[in-house]
Short mmCIF file of C-alpha atoms in Angstrom, two decimals:
data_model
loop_
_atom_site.label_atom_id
_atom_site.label_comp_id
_atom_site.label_asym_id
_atom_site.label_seq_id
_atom_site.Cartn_x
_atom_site.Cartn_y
_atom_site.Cartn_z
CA UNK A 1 -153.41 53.78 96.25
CA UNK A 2 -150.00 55.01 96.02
CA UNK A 3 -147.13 55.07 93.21
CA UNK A 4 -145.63 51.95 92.06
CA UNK A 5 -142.38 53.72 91.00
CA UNK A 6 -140.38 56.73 91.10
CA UNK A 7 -137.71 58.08 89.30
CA UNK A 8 -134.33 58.09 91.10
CA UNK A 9 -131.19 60.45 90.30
CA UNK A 10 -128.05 58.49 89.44
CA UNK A 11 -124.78 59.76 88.37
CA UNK A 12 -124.41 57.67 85.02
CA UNK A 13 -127.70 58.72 83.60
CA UNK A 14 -126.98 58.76 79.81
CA UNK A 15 -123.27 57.42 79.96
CA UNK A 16 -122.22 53.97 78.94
CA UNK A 17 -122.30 51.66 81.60
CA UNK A 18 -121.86 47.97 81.85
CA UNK A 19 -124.02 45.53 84.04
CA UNK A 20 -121.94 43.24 86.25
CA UNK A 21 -123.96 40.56 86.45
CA UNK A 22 -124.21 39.68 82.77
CA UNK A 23 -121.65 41.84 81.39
CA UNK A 24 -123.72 43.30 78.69
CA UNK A 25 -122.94 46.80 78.06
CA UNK A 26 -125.05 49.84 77.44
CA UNK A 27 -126.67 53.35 78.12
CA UNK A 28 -128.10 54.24 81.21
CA UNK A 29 -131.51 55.03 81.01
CA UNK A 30 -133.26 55.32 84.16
CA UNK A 31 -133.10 54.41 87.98
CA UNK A 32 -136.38 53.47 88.83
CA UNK A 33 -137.48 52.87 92.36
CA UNK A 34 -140.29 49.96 91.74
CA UNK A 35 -142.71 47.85 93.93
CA UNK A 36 -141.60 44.35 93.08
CA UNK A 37 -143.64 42.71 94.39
CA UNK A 38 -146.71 40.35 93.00
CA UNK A 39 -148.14 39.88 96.06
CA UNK A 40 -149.48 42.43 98.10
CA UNK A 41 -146.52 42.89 100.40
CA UNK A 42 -144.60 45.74 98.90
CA UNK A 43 -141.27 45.31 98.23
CA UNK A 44 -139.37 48.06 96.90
CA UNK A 45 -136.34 48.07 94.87
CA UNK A 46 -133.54 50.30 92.91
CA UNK A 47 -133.46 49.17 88.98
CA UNK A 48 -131.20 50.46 86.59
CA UNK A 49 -133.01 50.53 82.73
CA UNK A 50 -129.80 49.91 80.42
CA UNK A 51 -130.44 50.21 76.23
CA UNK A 52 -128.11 48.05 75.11
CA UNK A 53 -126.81 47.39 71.06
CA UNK A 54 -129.82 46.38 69.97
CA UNK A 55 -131.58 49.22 70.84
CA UNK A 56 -133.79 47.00 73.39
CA UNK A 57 -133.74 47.92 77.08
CA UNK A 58 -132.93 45.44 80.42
CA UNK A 59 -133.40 45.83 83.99
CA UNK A 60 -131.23 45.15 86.45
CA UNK A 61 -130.43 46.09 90.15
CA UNK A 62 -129.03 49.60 90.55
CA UNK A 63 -125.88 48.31 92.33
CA UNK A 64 -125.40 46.09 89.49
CA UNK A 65 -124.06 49.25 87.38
CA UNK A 66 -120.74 50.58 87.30
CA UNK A 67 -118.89 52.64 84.16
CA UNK A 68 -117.37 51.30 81.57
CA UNK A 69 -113.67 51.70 80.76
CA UNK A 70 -113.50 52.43 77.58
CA UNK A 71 -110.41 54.27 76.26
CA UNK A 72 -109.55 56.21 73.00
CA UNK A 73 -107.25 54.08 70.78
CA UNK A 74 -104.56 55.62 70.52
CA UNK A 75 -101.49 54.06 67.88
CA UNK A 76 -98.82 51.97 69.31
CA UNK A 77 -95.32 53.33 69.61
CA UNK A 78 -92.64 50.94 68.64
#
């Protein structure tokens, strides 16, 4: 029987990222490459393991992940 996973390389391992289709934001955790499937068709796909806030970690498709913005304040000039 072979693997149900494997670990995938991703750029934004350990940065802050934000999930696009919920808009929740957190640290990347992992890129897994997981069988799916429930029946006994495999059917492979890319997730992305984000801890958000909480401390609790989500799934959600690997292309769903993209870098968040955020900026240093900086003070406002008048």
């Amino acid at each position: 029987m072979s693997e149900c996973y494997e670990y995938v390389p991703h750029r934004l391992l350990r940065r802050r990222v934000r999930d696009i289709a919920s808009g929740v934001e957190g640290i990347l955790m992992a890129v897994i490459n997981e069988n799916v499937s429930d029946t006994g068709i495999e059917r492979w796909m890319e997730l992305a393991y984000i801890r958000g806030a909480s401390g609790r970690e989500f799934t959600t498709a690997a292309t769903n992940v993209e870098p968040t913005t955020d900026q240093p304040q900086t003070a406002v000039s008048r």
